[in-house]
Short mmCIF file of C-alpha atoms in Angstrom, two decimals:
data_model
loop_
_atom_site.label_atom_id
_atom_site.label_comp_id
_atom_site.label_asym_id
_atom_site.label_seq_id
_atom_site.Cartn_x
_atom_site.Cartn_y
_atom_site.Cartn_z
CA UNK A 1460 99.56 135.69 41.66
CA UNK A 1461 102.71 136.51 43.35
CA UNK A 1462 104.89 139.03 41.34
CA UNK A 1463 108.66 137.78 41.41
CA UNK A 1464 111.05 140.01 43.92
CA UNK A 1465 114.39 139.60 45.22
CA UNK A 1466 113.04 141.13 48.24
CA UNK A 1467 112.11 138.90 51.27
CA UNK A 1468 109.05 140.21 52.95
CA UNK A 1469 109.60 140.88 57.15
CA UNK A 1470 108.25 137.17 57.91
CA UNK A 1471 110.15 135.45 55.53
CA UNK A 1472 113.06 137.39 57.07
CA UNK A 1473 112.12 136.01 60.69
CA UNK A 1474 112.22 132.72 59.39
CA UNK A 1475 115.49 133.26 57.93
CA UNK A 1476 117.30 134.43 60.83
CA UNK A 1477 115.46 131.43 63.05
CA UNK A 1478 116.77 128.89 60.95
CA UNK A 1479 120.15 130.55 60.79
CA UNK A 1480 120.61 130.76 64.74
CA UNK A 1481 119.77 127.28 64.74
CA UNK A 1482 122.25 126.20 61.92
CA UNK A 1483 125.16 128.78 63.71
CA UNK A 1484 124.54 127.56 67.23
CA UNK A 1485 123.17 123.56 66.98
CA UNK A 1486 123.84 122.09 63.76
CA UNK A 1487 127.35 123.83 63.26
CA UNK A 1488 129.27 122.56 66.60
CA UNK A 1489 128.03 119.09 66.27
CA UNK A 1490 128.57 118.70 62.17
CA UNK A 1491 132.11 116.99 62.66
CA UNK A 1492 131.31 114.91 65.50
CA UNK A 1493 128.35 113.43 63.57
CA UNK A 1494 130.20 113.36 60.23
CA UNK A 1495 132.74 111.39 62.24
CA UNK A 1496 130.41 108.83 63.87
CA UNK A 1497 128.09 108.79 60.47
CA UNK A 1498 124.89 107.67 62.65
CA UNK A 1499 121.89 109.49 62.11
CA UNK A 1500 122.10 113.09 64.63
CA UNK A 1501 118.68 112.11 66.99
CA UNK A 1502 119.70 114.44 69.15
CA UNK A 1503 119.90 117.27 66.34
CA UNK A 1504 116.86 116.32 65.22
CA UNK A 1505 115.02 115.65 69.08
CA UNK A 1506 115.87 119.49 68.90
CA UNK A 1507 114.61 120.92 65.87
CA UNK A 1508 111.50 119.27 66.32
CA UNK A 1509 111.08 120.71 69.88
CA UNK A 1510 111.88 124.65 68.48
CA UNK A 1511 109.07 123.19 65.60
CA UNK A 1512 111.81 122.73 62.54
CA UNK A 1513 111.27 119.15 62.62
CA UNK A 1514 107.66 119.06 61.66
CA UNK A 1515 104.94 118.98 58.87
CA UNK A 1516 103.25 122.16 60.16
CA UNK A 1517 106.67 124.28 59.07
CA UNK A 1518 107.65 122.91 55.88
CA UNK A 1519 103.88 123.33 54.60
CA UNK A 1520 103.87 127.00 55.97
CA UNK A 1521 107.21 127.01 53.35
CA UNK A 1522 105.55 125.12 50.99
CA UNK A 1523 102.70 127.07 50.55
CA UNK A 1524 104.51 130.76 50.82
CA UNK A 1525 103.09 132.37 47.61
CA UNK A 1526 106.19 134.01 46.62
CA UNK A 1527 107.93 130.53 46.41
CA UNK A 1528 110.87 131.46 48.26
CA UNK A 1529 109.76 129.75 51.59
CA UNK A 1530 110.84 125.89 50.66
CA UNK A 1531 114.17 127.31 48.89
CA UNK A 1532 114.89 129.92 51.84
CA UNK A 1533 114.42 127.53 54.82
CA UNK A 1534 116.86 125.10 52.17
CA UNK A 1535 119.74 127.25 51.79
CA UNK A 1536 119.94 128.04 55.63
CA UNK A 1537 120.35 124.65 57.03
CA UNK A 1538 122.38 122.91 54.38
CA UNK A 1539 124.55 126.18 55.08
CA UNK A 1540 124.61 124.68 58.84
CA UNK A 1541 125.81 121.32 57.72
CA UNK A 1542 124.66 119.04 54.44
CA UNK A 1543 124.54 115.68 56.22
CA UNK A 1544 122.31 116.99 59.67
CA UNK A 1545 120.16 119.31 57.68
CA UNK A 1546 119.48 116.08 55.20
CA UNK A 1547 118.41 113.93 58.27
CA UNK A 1548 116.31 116.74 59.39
CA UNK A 1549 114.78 117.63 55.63
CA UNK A 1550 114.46 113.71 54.64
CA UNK A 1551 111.43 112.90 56.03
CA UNK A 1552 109.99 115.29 53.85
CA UNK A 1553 110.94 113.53 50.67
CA UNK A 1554 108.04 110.52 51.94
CA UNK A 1555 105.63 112.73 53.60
CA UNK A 1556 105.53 114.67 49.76
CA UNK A 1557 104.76 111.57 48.31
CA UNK A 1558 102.07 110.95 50.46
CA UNK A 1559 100.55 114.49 50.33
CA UNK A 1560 100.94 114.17 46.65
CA UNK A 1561 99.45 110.48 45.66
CA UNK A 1562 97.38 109.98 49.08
CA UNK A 1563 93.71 110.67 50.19
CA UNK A 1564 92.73 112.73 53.28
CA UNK A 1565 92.45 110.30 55.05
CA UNK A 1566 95.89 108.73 54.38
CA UNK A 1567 97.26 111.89 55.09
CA UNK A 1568 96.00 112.23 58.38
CA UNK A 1569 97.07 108.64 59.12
CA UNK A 1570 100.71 108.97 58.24
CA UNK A 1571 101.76 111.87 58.16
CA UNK A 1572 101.81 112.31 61.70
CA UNK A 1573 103.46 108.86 61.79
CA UNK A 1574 106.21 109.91 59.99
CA UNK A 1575 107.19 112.89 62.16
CA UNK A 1576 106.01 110.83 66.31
CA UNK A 1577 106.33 113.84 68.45
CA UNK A 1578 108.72 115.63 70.51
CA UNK A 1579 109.41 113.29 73.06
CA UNK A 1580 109.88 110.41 70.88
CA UNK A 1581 110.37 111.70 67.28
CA UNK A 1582 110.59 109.35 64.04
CA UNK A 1583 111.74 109.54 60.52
CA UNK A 1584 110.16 108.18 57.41
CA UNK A 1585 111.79 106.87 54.37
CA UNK A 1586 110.87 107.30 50.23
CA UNK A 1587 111.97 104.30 48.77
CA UNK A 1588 112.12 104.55 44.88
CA UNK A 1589 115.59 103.81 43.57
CA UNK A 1590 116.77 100.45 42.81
CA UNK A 1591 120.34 98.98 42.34
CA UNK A 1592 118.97 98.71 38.24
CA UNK A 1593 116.72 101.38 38.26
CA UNK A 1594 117.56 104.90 38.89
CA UNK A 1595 118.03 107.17 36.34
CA UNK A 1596 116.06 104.59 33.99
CA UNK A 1597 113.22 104.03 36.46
CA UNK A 1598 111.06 102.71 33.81
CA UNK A 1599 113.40 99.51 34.65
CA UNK A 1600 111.87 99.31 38.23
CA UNK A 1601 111.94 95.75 39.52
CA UNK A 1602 110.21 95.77 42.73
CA UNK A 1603 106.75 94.32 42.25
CA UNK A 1604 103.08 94.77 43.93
CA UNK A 1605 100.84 92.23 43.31
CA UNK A 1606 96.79 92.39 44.67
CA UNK A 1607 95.33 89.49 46.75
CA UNK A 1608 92.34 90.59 46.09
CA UNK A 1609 90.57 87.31 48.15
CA UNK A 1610 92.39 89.46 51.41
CA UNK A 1611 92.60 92.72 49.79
CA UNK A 1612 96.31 92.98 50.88
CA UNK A 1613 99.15 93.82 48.15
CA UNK A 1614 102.50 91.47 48.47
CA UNK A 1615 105.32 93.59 47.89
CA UNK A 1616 108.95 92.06 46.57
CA UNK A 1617 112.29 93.75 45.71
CA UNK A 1618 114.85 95.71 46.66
CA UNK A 1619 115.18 98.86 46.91
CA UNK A 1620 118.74 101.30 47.21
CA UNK A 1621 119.67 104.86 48.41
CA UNK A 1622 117.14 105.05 50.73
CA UNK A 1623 117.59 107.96 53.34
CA UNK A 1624 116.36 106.63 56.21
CA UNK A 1625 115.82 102.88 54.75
CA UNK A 1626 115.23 100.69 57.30
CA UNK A 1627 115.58 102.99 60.53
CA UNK A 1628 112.04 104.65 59.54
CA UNK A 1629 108.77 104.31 60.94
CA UNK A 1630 106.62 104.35 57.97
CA UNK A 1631 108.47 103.80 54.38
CA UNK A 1632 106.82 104.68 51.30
CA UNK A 1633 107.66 102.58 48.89
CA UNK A 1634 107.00 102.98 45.01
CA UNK A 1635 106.22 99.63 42.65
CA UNK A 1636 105.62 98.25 39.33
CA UNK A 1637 102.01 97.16 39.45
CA UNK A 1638 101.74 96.52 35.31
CA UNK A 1639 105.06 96.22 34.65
CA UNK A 1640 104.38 96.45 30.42
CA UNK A 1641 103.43 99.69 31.31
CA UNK A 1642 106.78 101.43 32.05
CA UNK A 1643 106.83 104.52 34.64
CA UNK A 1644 103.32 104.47 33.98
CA UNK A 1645 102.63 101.38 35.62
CA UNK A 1646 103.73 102.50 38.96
CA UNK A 1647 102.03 103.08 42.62
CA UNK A 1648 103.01 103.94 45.72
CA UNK A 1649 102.70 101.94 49.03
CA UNK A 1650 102.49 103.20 52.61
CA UNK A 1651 104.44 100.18 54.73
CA UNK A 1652 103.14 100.86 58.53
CA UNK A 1653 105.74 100.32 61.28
CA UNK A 1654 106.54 96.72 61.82
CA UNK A 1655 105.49 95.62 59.35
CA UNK A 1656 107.14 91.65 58.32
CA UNK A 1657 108.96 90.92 55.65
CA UNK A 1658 110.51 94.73 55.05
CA UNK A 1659 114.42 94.85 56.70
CA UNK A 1660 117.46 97.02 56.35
CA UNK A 1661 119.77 95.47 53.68
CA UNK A 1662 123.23 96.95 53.49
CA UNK A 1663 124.40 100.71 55.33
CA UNK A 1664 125.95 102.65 52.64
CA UNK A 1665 129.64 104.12 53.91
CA UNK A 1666 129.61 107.48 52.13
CA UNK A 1667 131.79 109.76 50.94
CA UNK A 1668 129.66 113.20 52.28
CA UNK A 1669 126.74 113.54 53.86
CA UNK A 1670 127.39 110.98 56.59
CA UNK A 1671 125.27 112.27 58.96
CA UNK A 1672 122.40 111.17 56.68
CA UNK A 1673 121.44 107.43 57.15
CA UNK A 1674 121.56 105.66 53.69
CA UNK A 1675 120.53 102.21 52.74
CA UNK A 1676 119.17 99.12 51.09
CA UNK A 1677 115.54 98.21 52.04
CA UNK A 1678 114.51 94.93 51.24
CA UNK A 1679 111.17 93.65 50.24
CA UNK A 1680 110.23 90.04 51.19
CA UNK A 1681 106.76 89.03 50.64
CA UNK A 1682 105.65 92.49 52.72
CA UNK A 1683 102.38 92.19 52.71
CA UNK A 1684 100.16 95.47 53.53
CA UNK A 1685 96.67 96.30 53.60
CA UNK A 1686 94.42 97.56 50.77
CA UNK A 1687 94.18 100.99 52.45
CA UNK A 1688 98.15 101.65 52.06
CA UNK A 1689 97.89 101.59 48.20
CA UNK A 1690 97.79 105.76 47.99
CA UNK A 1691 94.94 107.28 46.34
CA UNK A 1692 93.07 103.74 46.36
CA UNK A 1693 92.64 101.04 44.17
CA UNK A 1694 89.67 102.71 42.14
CA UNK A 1695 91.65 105.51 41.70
CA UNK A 1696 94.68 103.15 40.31
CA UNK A 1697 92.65 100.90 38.02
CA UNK A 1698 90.61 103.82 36.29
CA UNK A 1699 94.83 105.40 36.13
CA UNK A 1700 96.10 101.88 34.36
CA UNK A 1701 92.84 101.56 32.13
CA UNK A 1702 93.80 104.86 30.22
CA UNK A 1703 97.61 104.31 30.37
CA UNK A 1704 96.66 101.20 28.52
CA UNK A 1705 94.44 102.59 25.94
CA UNK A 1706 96.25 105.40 24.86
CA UNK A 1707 99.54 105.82 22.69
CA UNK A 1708 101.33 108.28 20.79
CA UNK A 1709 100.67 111.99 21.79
CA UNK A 1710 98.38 111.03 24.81
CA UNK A 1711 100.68 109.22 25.97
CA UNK A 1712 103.48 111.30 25.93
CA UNK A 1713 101.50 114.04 27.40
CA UNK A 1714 101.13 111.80 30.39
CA UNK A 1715 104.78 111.64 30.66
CA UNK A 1716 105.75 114.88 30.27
CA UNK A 1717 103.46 115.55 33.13
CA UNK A 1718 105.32 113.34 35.11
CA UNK A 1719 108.44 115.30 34.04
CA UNK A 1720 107.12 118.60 35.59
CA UNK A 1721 106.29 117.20 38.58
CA UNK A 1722 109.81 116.12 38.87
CA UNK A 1723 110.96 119.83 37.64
CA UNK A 1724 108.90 121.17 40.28
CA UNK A 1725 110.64 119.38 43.22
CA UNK A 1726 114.77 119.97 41.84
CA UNK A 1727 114.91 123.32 42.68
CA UNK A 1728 115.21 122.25 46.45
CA UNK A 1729 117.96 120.80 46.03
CA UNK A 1730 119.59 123.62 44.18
CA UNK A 1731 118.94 125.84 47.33
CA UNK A 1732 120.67 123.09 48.96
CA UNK A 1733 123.80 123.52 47.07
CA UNK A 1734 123.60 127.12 47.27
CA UNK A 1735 123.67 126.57 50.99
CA UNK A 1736 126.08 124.46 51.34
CA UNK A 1737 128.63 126.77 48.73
CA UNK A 1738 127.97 129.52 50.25
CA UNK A 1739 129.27 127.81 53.57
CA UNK A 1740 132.97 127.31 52.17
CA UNK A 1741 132.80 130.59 50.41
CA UNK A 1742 132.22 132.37 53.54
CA UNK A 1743 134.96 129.83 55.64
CA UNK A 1744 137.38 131.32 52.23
CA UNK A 1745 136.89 134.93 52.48
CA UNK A 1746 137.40 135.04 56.26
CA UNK A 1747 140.38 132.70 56.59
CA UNK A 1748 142.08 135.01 53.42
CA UNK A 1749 141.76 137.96 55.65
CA UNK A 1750 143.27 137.13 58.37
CA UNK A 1751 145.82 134.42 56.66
CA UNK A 1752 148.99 136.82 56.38
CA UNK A 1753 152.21 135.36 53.38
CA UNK A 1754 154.95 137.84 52.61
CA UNK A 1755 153.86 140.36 55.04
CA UNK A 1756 150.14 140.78 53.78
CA UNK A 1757 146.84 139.38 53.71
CA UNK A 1758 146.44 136.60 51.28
CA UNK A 1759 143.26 138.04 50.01
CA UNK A 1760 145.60 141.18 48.53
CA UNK A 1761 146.63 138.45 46.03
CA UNK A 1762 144.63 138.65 42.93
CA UNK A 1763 145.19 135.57 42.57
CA UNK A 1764 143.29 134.69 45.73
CA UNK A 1765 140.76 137.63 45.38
CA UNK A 1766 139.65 137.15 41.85
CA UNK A 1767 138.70 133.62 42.84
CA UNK A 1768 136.86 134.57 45.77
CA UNK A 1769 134.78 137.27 43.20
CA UNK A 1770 134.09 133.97 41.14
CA UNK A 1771 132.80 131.96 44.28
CA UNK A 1772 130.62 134.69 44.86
CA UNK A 1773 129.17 135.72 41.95
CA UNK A 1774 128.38 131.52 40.46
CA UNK A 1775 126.60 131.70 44.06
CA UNK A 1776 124.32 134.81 43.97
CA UNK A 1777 123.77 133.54 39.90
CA UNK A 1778 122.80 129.90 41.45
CA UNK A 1779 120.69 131.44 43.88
CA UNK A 1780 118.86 133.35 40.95
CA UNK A 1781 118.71 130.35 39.34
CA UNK A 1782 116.41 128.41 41.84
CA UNK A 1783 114.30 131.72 43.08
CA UNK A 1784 113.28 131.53 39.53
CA UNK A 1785 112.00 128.17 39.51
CA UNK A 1786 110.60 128.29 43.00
CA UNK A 1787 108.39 130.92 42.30
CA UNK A 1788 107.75 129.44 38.52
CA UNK A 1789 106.70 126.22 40.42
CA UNK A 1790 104.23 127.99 42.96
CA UNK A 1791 102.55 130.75 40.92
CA UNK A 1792 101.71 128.06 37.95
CA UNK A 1793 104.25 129.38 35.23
CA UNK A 1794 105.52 126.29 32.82
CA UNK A 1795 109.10 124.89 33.04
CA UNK A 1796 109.68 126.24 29.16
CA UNK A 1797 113.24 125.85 29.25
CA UNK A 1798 113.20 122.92 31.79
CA UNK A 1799 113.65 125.98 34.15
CA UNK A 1800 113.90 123.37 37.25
CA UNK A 1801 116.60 121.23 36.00
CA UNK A 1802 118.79 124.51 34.89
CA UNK A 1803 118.79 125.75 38.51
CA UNK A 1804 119.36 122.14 40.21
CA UNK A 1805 122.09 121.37 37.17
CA UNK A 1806 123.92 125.28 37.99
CA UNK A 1807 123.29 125.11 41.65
CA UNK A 1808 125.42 121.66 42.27
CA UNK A 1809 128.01 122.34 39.85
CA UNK A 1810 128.51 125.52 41.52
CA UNK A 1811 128.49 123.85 45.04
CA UNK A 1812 131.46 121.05 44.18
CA UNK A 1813 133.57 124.10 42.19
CA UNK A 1814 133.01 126.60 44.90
CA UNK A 1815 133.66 123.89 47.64
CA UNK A 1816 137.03 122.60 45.91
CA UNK A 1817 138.54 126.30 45.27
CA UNK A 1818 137.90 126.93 48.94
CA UNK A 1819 139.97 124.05 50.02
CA UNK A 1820 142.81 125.71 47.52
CA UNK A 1821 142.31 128.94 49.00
CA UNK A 1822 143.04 127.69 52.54
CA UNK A 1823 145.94 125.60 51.35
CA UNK A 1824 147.19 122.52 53.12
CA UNK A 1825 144.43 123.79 56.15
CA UNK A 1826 142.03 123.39 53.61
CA UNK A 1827 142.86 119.39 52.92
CA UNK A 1828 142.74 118.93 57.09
CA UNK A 1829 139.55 117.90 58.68
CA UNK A 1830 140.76 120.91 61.07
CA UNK A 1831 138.57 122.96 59.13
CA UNK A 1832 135.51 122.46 57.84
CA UNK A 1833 135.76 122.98 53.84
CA UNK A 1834 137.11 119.27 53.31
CA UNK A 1835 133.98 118.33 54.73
CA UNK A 1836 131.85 120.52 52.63
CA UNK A 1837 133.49 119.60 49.55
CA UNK A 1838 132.86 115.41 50.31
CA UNK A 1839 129.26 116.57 51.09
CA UNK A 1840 128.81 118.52 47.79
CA UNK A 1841 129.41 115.41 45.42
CA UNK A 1842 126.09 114.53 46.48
CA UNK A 1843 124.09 117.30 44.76
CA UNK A 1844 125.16 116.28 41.01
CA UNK A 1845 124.03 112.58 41.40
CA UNK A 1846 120.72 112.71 43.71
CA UNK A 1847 117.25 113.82 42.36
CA UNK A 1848 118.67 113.82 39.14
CA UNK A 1849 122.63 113.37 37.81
CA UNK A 1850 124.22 116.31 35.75
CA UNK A 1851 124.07 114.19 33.13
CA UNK A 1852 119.84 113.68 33.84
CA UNK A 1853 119.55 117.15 33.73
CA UNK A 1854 121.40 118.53 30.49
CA UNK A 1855 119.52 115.62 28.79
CA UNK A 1856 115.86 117.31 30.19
CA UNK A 1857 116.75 120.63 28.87
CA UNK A 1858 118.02 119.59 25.84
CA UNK A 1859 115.10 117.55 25.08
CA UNK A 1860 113.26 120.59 26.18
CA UNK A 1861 114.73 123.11 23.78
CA UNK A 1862 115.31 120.92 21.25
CA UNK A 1863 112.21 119.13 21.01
CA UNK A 1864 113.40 115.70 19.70
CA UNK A 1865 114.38 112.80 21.56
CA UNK A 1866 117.85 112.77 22.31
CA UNK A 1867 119.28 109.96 23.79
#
């Protein structure tokens, strides 16, 4: 087991400054072009997959660092480039997890590769789980998979909302209610190959940050896919359903609070994407009040001005602390206690819109001008205290965590 350090070993260093070059010297000149246009960056993304960013081989090298730090790390450097690229780069991930988590080898070798195409012709994939009723409550899930078994095809209908890459991707995963009366527990996920009928792009959402990051409705019309895209198989499904049905009470709970962690496990991601992305306006602060010059003087003299900028930095390196915890708790086996995972994602994004709107006050009427680049920051942090989890989502885990009772 991994012992927890603050110290980043001389690879994980490499790494580090890699990604960084390539947030400082692609991602940064082309964030307000794209932010502008809000289309999804190709280019960008043609780019980081030919320097091997864009790729399953370097997000499982991150994944599987033992120290943890790998997935958080490689985070906090591109979402420091720019939030809405670094998402269209990073959100393929989000489906090719859920197949690496639910699917068999030999799914995974299917469409996994799918997801990514290569480097002449790169794709995106989607995760499709949120619905316009269901997404903090997704035990409300509408979106329905029914088995023909006389073809062995499942017919998929809904509609499903907040898709990052919905509708533009190659391969969507999508996740349905199989036995409804079961709740969350009555869920499956569902590989949908590449042209396949029935599945379109509903509406384009016209966001407030992150615009570089495609996100939309993906609609569900009698989609019918084979057998073989149910993840994990049938058998494997059936023999899941069979003891969701027969047991209650403490079983059952212990079913969903395994759900829970799995969830836990994944947030602190997207704290070290807040982290990045604060940490990016912080930095834009302090240089701007040294050079900025009122009554004679650097603004940064002003304690006004300085003891805000100590605040910006210290909720930062705290936030940071926050999800290196978790990151490492995650990967070396160590139980969410405290609801660990939430804390750092709840702290991280809080941090990220505070930090974000005191460095638009810092740089003054600059700051509110899409001259610089904080205005854009702060749109693009609003994100991280609604996705994966609201504020509000996450106080309620760790509540329920430390209190031990239900609270609704």
């Amino acid at each position: 087991m991994a012992e927890f350090t603050l110290d980043l070993n001389d690879d994980q260093k490499q790494v580090r400054d890699w990604l960084h070059g390539f947030a400082e010297d692609v991602m940064r000149p082309a964030a307000a072009e794209w932010d502008e246009r809000e289309e999804t960056p190709w280019p960008i993304i043609q780019e980081a997959a030919k320097l091997g960013i864009y790729s399953l081989d370097f997000y499982a090298q991150q994944f599987f660092d033992p120290t943890g730090l790998g997935i958080p790390m490689a985070m906090e450097e591109l979402f420091w480039g720019d939030a809405g690229i670094a998402l269209s780069i990073v959100g393929t991930g989000l489906a090719a997890v859920g197949v690496l988590a639910n699917g068999t080898e030999e799914q995974i070798g299917t469409w996994i590769p799918q997801m990514y195409g290569d480097t002449d012709d790169v794709k995106v994939a989607a995760f499709c789980s949120s619905e316009p009723d269901a997404g903090s409550d997704v035990a409300s899930m509408r979106t329905r998979a029914v088995y023909d078994e006389a073809k062995d095809e499942w017919i998929l209908n809904g509609t499903k909302t907040w898709a990052t890459n919905g509708g533009i991707a190659n391969v969507h995963v999508v996740v349905a209610a199989v036995d409804p009366g079961l709740g969350s527990k009555g869920h499956a996920s569902f590989v949908v190959p590449p042209g396949t009928p029935g599945l379109s792009q509903g509406q384009k959402f016209k966001k407030h940050g992150i615009r570089a990051s495609h996100t939309a409705e993906v609609v569900l019309e009698d989609v019918r896919v084979p057998g073989s895209c149910l993840l994990g198989g049938k058998e494997k499904l059936d023999e899941r359903l069979a003891r969701a049905r027969e047991k209650a009470g403490k079983d059952g709970e212990r079913v969903k609070n395994a759900a829970m962690a799995t969830f836990e496990a994944s947030r602190p991601a997207v704290g070290a994407m807040a982290v990045g992305t604060a940490r990016a306006a912080y930095e834009v602060a302090l240089d701007y009040a040294k050079t900025r010059r009122q009554f004679g003087r650097p603004i940064i003299d002003n304690q006004g001005i300085a003891f805000q900028l100590a605040d910006m930095r210290t909720r930062i390196d705290a936030a940071r602390l926050l999800v290196w915890r978790a990151s490492w708790m995650a990967t070396t086996g160590k139980p969410f206690t405290s609801a660990e995972g939430s804390m750092s994602k709840l702290y991280a994004s809080e941090v990220a819109r505070t930090v974000t709107a005191q460095a638009i006050q810092i740089l003054g009427g600059n700051g509110f001008t899409r001259e610089y680049p904080v205005e854009r920051m702060h749109r693009d942090a609003a994100i991280y205290t609604i996705f994966e989890g609201t504020s509000e989502i996450q106080r309620l885990v760790i509540a329920r965590t430390l209190s031990g009772m239900p609270i609704r």
